């Protein structure tokens, strides 16, 4: 696929399914389907859109203390993120953990995960998907 570890869709889905409650996993499957449709419509890379969609909630159910520690220690995450509701944290933390735990280094995928809750100016087509 698009990672250093060469994880395919089925492997990514299996990993995510083990991390998420059933309802959230079903949400992820819907996000994946929608992301593929939008990527086709707007010319974004379909493989990257699929991977980002599958992994977008990778850190959503991590303990808040763990997410706080990652935010405080990761130089690429603005510390003022802690001033906002913790529901926003998982996107930034997820991008870090996907890189560290799964070996995915594709910056397009990581940015799509990172900005899926907040957005940012100048988003790429993939990030918008």
PDB file of N, CA and C in Angstrom, residues 22-90:
ATOM      1  N   UNK A  22     -17.433  -1.287  18.224  1.00  0.00           N
ATOM      2  CA  UNK A  22     -18.104  -1.736  17.000  1.00  0.00           C
ATOM      3  C   UNK A  22     -18.749  -0.584  16.242  1.00  0.00           C
ATOM      4  N   UNK A  23     -19.463   0.277  16.941  1.00  0.00           N
ATOM      5  CA  UNK A  23     -20.147   1.392  16.269  1.00  0.00           C
ATOM      6  C   UNK A  23     -19.146   2.330  15.600  1.00  0.00           C
ATOM      7  N   UNK A  24     -18.013   2.563  16.247  1.00  0.00           N
ATOM      8  CA  UNK A  24     -17.019   3.455  15.660  1.00  0.00           C
ATOM      9  C   UNK A  24     -16.334   2.788  14.474  1.00  0.00           C
ATOM     10  N   UNK A  25     -16.146   1.489  14.542  1.00  0.00           N
ATOM     11  CA  UNK A  25     -15.576   0.768  13.403  1.00  0.00           C
ATOM     12  C   UNK A  25     -16.524   0.854  12.209  1.00  0.00           C
ATOM     13  N   UNK A  26     -17.815   0.717  12.446  1.00  0.00           N
ATOM     14  CA  UNK A  26     -18.800   0.853  11.363  1.00  0.00           C
ATOM     15  C   UNK A  26     -18.736   2.264  10.774  1.00  0.00           C
ATOM     16  N   UNK A  27     -18.567   3.261  11.633  1.00  0.00           N
ATOM     17  CA  UNK A  27     -18.381   4.641  11.171  1.00  0.00           C
ATOM     18  C   UNK A  27     -17.159   4.712  10.248  1.00  0.00           C
ATOM     19  N   UNK A  28     -16.073   4.071  10.644  1.00  0.00           N
ATOM     20  CA  UNK A  28     -14.847   4.082   9.852  1.00  0.00           C
ATOM     21  C   UNK A  28     -15.070   3.462   8.478  1.00  0.00           C
ATOM     22  N   UNK A  29     -15.824   2.374   8.420  1.00  0.00           N
ATOM     23  CA  UNK A  29     -16.134   1.762   7.123  1.00  0.00           C
ATOM     24  C   UNK A  29     -16.912   2.727   6.237  1.00  0.00           C
ATOM     25  N   UNK A  30     -17.839   3.467   6.822  1.00  0.00           N
ATOM     26  CA  UNK A  30     -18.587   4.466   6.060  1.00  0.00           C
ATOM     27  C   UNK A  30     -17.697   5.607   5.586  1.00  0.00           C
ATOM     28  N   UNK A  31     -16.788   6.048   6.452  1.00  0.00           N
ATOM     29  CA  UNK A  31     -15.836   7.096   6.077  1.00  0.00           C
ATOM     30  C   UNK A  31     -14.964   6.615   4.924  1.00  0.00           C
ATOM     31  N   UNK A  32     -14.531   5.366   4.976  1.00  0.00           N
ATOM     32  CA  UNK A  32     -13.701   4.807   3.912  1.00  0.00           C
ATOM     33  C   UNK A  32     -14.451   4.836   2.574  1.00  0.00           C
ATOM     34  N   UNK A  33     -15.689   4.390   2.594  1.00  0.00           N
ATOM     35  CA  UNK A  33     -16.490   4.364   1.366  1.00  0.00           C
ATOM     36  C   UNK A  33     -16.690   5.780   0.813  1.00  0.00           C
ATOM     37  N   UNK A  34     -17.010   6.706   1.690  1.00  0.00           N
ATOM     38  CA  UNK A  34     -17.217   8.096   1.273  1.00  0.00           C
ATOM     39  C   UNK A  34     -15.920   8.715   0.765  1.00  0.00           C
ATOM     40  N   UNK A  35     -14.817   8.435   1.450  1.00  0.00           N
ATOM     41  CA  UNK A  35     -13.525   8.993   1.031  1.00  0.00           C
ATOM     42  C   UNK A  35     -13.135   8.504  -0.359  1.00  0.00           C
ATOM     43  N   UNK A  36     -13.386   7.234  -0.643  1.00  0.00           N
ATOM     44  CA  UNK A  36     -13.075   6.719  -1.985  1.00  0.00           C
ATOM     45  C   UNK A  36     -13.920   7.402  -3.051  1.00  0.00           C
ATOM     46  N   UNK A  37     -15.181   7.621  -2.743  1.00  0.00           N
ATOM     47  CA  UNK A  37     -16.066   8.308  -3.688  1.00  0.00           C
ATOM     48  C   UNK A  37     -15.608   9.748  -3.924  1.00  0.00           C
ATOM     49  N   UNK A  38     -15.291  10.447  -2.833  1.00  0.00           N
ATOM     50  CA  UNK A  38     -14.843  11.841  -2.956  1.00  0.00           C
ATOM     51  C   UNK A  38     -13.484  11.934  -3.651  1.00  0.00           C
ATOM     52  N   UNK A  39     -12.595  11.001  -3.366  1.00  0.00           N
ATOM     53  CA  UNK A  39     -11.285  11.007  -4.026  1.00  0.00           C
ATOM     54  C   UNK A  39     -11.443  10.840  -5.529  1.00  0.00           C
ATOM     55  N   UNK A  40     -12.343   9.969  -5.925  1.00  0.00           N
ATOM     56  CA  UNK A  40     -12.608   9.768  -7.350  1.00  0.00           C
ATOM     57  C   UNK A  40     -13.156  11.046  -7.969  1.00  0.00           C
ATOM     58  N   UNK A  41     -14.110  11.648  -7.285  1.00  0.00           N
ATOM     59  CA  UNK A  41     -14.765  12.856  -7.804  1.00  0.00           C
ATOM     60  C   UNK A  41     -13.803  14.033  -7.919  1.00  0.00           C
ATOM     61  N   UNK A  42     -12.919  14.195  -6.929  1.00  0.00           N
ATOM     62  CA  UNK A  42     -12.084  15.393  -6.878  1.00  0.00           C
ATOM     63  C   UNK A  42     -10.612  15.162  -7.213  1.00  0.00           C
ATOM     64  N   UNK A  43     -10.291  13.979  -7.694  1.00  0.00           N
ATOM     65  CA  UNK A  43      -8.946  13.727  -8.190  1.00  0.00           C
ATOM     66  C   UNK A  43      -7.875  13.517  -7.130  1.00  0.00           C
ATOM     67  N   UNK A  44      -8.268  13.128  -5.937  1.00  0.00           N
ATOM     68  CA  UNK A  44      -7.272  12.807  -4.910  1.00  0.00           C
ATOM     69  C   UNK A  44      -6.845  11.350  -5.079  1.00  0.00           C
ATOM     70  N   UNK A  45      -5.693  11.033  -4.558  1.00  0.00           N
ATOM     71  CA  UNK A  45      -5.169   9.667  -4.635  1.00  0.00           C
ATOM     72  C   UNK A  45      -6.070   8.721  -3.843  1.00  0.00           C
ATOM     73  N   UNK A  46      -6.619   7.719  -4.520  1.00  0.00           N
ATOM     74  CA  UNK A  46      -7.581   6.819  -3.886  1.00  0.00           C
ATOM     75  C   UNK A  46      -6.949   5.949  -2.810  1.00  0.00           C
ATOM     76  N   UNK A  47      -5.753   5.436  -3.038  1.00  0.00           N
ATOM     77  CA  UNK A  47      -5.099   4.602  -2.026  1.00  0.00           C
ATOM     78  C   UNK A  47      -4.809   5.398  -0.760  1.00  0.00           C
ATOM     79  N   UNK A  48      -4.337   6.613  -0.952  1.00  0.00           N
ATOM     80  CA  UNK A  48      -4.045   7.457   0.211  1.00  0.00           C
ATOM     81  C   UNK A  48      -5.329   7.848   0.933  1.00  0.00           C
ATOM     82  N   UNK A  49      -6.371   8.147   0.174  1.00  0.00           N
ATOM     83  CA  UNK A  49      -7.657   8.496   0.792  1.00  0.00           C
ATOM     84  C   UNK A  49      -8.196   7.320   1.595  1.00  0.00           C
ATOM     85  N   UNK A  50      -8.070   6.128   1.047  1.00  0.00           N
ATOM     86  CA  UNK A  50      -8.538   4.931   1.742  1.00  0.00           C
ATOM     87  C   UNK A  50      -7.768   4.728   3.044  1.00  0.00           C
ATOM     88  N   UNK A  51      -6.449   4.832   2.978  1.00  0.00           N
ATOM     89  CA  UNK A  51      -5.631   4.637   4.180  1.00  0.00           C
ATOM     90  C   UNK A  51      -5.944   5.690   5.233  1.00  0.00           C
ATOM     91  N   UNK A  52      -6.024   6.950   4.825  1.00  0.00           N
ATOM     92  CA  UNK A  52      -6.322   8.024   5.788  1.00  0.00           C
ATOM     93  C   UNK A  52      -7.702   7.833   6.410  1.00  0.00           C
ATOM     94  N   UNK A  53      -8.661   7.421   5.618  1.00  0.00           N
ATOM     95  CA  UNK A  53     -10.016   7.195   6.133  1.00  0.00           C
ATOM     96  C   UNK A  53     -10.030   6.065   7.154  1.00  0.00           C
ATOM     97  N   UNK A  54      -9.359   4.978   6.837  1.00  0.00           N
ATOM     98  CA  UNK A  54      -9.312   3.845   7.762  1.00  0.00           C
ATOM     99  C   UNK A  54      -8.657   4.250   9.075  1.00  0.00           C
ATOM    100  N   UNK A  55      -7.629   5.081   8.996  1.00  0.00           N
ATOM    101  CA  UNK A  55      -6.821   5.415  10.170  1.00  0.00           C
ATOM    102  C   UNK A  55      -7.218   6.713  10.862  1.00  0.00           C
ATOM    103  N   UNK A  56      -8.234   7.408  10.374  1.00  0.00           N
ATOM    104  CA  UNK A  56      -8.523   8.741  10.905  1.00  0.00           C
ATOM    105  C   UNK A  56      -8.868   8.753  12.395  1.00  0.00           C
ATOM    106  N   UNK A  57      -9.408   7.685  12.935  1.00  0.00           N
ATOM    107  CA  UNK A  57      -9.735   7.625  14.369  1.00  0.00           C
ATOM    108  C   UNK A  57      -8.823   6.668  15.131  1.00  0.00           C
ATOM    109  N   UNK A  58      -7.638   6.445  14.622  1.00  0.00           N
ATOM    110  CA  UNK A  58      -6.688   5.509  15.219  1.00  0.00           C
ATOM    111  C   UNK A  58      -6.474   5.771  16.712  1.00  0.00           C
ATOM    112  N   UNK A  59      -6.413   7.030  17.115  1.00  0.00           N
ATOM    113  CA  UNK A  59      -6.121   7.381  18.513  1.00  0.00           C
ATOM    114  C   UNK A  59      -7.352   7.829  19.294  1.00  0.00           C
ATOM    115  N   UNK A  60      -8.519   7.753  18.697  1.00  0.00           N
ATOM    116  CA  UNK A  60      -9.723   8.341  19.307  1.00  0.00           C
ATOM    117  C   UNK A  60     -10.012   7.809  20.705  1.00  0.00           C
ATOM    118  N   UNK A  61      -9.707   6.563  20.969  1.00  0.00           N
ATOM    119  CA  UNK A  61     -10.053   5.970  22.258  1.00  0.00           C
ATOM    120  C   UNK A  61      -8.825   5.716  23.137  1.00  0.00           C
ATOM    121  N   UNK A  62      -7.744   6.434  22.854  1.00  0.00           N
ATOM    122  CA  UNK A  62      -6.571   6.371  23.717  1.00  0.00           C
ATOM    123  C   UNK A  62      -6.876   7.146  25.003  1.00  0.00           C
ATOM    124  N   UNK A  63      -6.241   6.771  26.093  1.00  0.00           N
ATOM    125  CA  UNK A  63      -6.445   7.515  27.351  1.00  0.00           C
ATOM    126  C   UNK A  63      -6.036   8.984  27.188  1.00  0.00           C
ATOM    127  N   UNK A  64      -6.799   9.861  27.824  1.00  0.00           N
ATOM    128  CA  UNK A  64      -6.518  11.295  27.717  1.00  0.00           C
ATOM    129  C   UNK A  64      -5.121  11.639  28.225  1.00  0.00           C
ATOM    130  N   UNK A  65      -4.673  10.986  29.269  1.00  0.00           N
ATOM    131  CA  UNK A  65      -3.329  11.261  29.789  1.00  0.00           C
ATOM    132  C   UNK A  65      -2.257  10.917  28.760  1.00  0.00           C
ATOM    133  N   UNK A  66      -2.448   9.815  28.042  1.00  0.00           N
ATOM    134  CA  UNK A  66      -1.497   9.439  26.996  1.00  0.00           C
ATOM    135  C   UNK A  66      -1.497  10.482  25.882  1.00  0.00           C
ATOM    136  N   UNK A  67      -2.678  10.917  25.461  1.00  0.00           N
ATOM    137  CA  UNK A  67      -2.749  11.927  24.393  1.00  0.00           C
ATOM    138  C   UNK A  67      -2.126  13.242  24.855  1.00  0.00           C
ATOM    139  N   UNK A  68      -2.407  13.641  26.082  1.00  0.00           N
ATOM    140  CA  UNK A  68      -1.838  14.883  26.627  1.00  0.00           C
ATOM    141  C   UNK A  68      -0.310  14.810  26.603  1.00  0.00           C
ATOM    142  N   UNK A  69       0.243  13.695  27.033  1.00  0.00           N
ATOM    143  CA  UNK A  69       1.699  13.523  27.072  1.00  0.00           C
ATOM    144  C   UNK A  69       2.295  13.616  25.667  1.00  0.00           C
ATOM    145  N   UNK A  70       1.647  13.010  24.698  1.00  0.00           N
ATOM    146  CA  UNK A  70       2.140  13.066  23.317  1.00  0.00           C
ATOM    147  C   UNK A  70       2.086  14.494  22.792  1.00  0.00           C
ATOM    148  N   UNK A  71       0.997  15.194  23.072  1.00  0.00           N
ATOM    149  CA  UNK A  71       0.880  16.588  22.633  1.00  0.00           C
ATOM    150  C   UNK A  71       1.996  17.429  23.246  1.00  0.00           C
ATOM    151  N   UNK A  72       2.274  17.236  24.513  1.00  0.00           N
ATOM    152  CA  UNK A  72       3.306  18.020  25.197  1.00  0.00           C
ATOM    153  C   UNK A  72       4.717  17.685  24.731  1.00  0.00           C
ATOM    154  N   UNK A  73       4.927  16.464  24.280  1.00  0.00           N
ATOM    155  CA  UNK A  73       6.284  16.056  23.917  1.00  0.00           C
ATOM    156  C   UNK A  73       6.580  16.119  22.422  1.00  0.00           C
ATOM    157  N   UNK A  74       5.552  16.230  21.606  1.00  0.00           N
ATOM    158  CA  UNK A  74       5.747  16.219  20.152  1.00  0.00           C
ATOM    159  C   UNK A  74       5.918  17.650  19.647  1.00  0.00           C
ATOM    160  N   UNK A  75       7.107  17.994  19.119  1.00  0.00           N
ATOM    161  CA  UNK A  75       7.360  19.384  18.714  1.00  0.00           C
ATOM    162  C   UNK A  75       6.462  19.879  17.573  1.00  0.00           C
ATOM    163  N   UNK A  76       5.918  18.970  16.768  1.00  0.00           N
ATOM    164  CA  UNK A  76       5.077  19.383  15.642  1.00  0.00           C
ATOM    165  C   UNK A  76       3.623  19.633  16.033  1.00  0.00           C
ATOM    166  N   UNK A  77       3.270  19.371  17.281  1.00  0.00           N
ATOM    167  CA  UNK A  77       1.900  19.618  17.731  1.00  0.00           C
ATOM    168  C   UNK A  77       1.903  20.871  18.595  1.00  0.00           C
ATOM    169  N   UNK A  78       1.098  21.869  18.240  1.00  0.00           N
ATOM    170  CA  UNK A  78       1.053  23.080  19.067  1.00  0.00           C
ATOM    171  C   UNK A  78       0.491  22.763  20.455  1.00  0.00           C
ATOM    172  N   UNK A  79       1.192  23.198  21.489  1.00  0.00           N
ATOM    173  CA  UNK A  79       0.753  22.932  22.862  1.00  0.00           C
ATOM    174  C   UNK A  79      -0.587  23.567  23.191  1.00  0.00           C
ATOM    175  N   UNK A  80      -0.967  24.631  22.471  1.00  0.00           N
ATOM    176  CA  UNK A  80      -2.264  25.245  22.773  1.00  0.00           C
ATOM    177  C   UNK A  80      -3.436  24.355  22.368  1.00  0.00           C
ATOM    178  N   UNK A  81      -3.154  23.256  21.684  1.00  0.00           N
ATOM    179  CA  UNK A  81      -4.211  22.280  21.412  1.00  0.00           C
ATOM    180  C   UNK A  81      -4.836  21.806  22.723  1.00  0.00           C
ATOM    181  N   UNK A  82      -4.046  21.773  23.775  1.00  0.00           N
ATOM    182  CA  UNK A  82      -4.549  21.352  25.085  1.00  0.00           C
ATOM    183  C   UNK A  82      -5.588  22.312  25.653  1.00  0.00           C
ATOM    184  N   UNK A  83      -5.649  23.530  25.126  1.00  0.00           N
ATOM    185  CA  UNK A  83      -6.643  24.511  25.574  1.00  0.00           C
ATOM    186  C   UNK A  83      -8.020  24.236  24.988  1.00  0.00           C
ATOM    187  N   UNK A  84      -8.092  23.319  24.026  1.00  0.00           N
ATOM    188  CA  UNK A  84      -9.340  23.008  23.344  1.00  0.00           C
ATOM    189  C   UNK A  84      -9.860  21.649  23.806  1.00  0.00           C
ATOM    190  N   UNK A  85     -11.094  21.372  23.488  1.00  0.00           N
ATOM    191  CA  UNK A  85     -11.741  20.130  23.923  1.00  0.00           C
ATOM    192  C   UNK A  85     -10.945  18.917  23.453  1.00  0.00           C
ATOM    193  N   UNK A  86     -10.868  17.918  24.297  1.00  0.00           N
ATOM    194  CA  UNK A  86     -10.062  16.731  23.998  1.00  0.00           C
ATOM    195  C   UNK A  86     -10.535  15.956  22.772  1.00  0.00           C
ATOM    196  N   UNK A  87     -11.757  16.184  22.306  1.00  0.00           N
ATOM    197  CA  UNK A  87     -12.214  15.516  21.078  1.00  0.00           C
ATOM    198  C   UNK A  87     -11.366  15.896  19.865  1.00  0.00           C
ATOM    199  N   UNK A  88     -10.702  17.044  19.935  1.00  0.00           N
ATOM    200  CA  UNK A  88      -9.840  17.469  18.828  1.00  0.00           C
ATOM    201  C   UNK A  88      -8.461  16.821  18.880  1.00  0.00           C
ATOM    202  N   UNK A  89      -8.060  16.340  20.035  1.00  0.00           N
ATOM    203  CA  UNK A  89      -6.698  15.851  20.222  1.00  0.00           C
ATOM    204  C   UNK A  89      -6.379  14.624  19.384  1.00  0.00           C
ATOM    205  N   UNK A  90      -7.355  13.744  19.227  1.00  0.00           N
ATOM    206  CA  UNK A  90      -7.054  12.437  18.632  1.00  0.00           C
ATOM    207  C   UNK A  90      -6.522  12.517  17.203  1.00  0.00           C
TER     208      UNK A  90
END
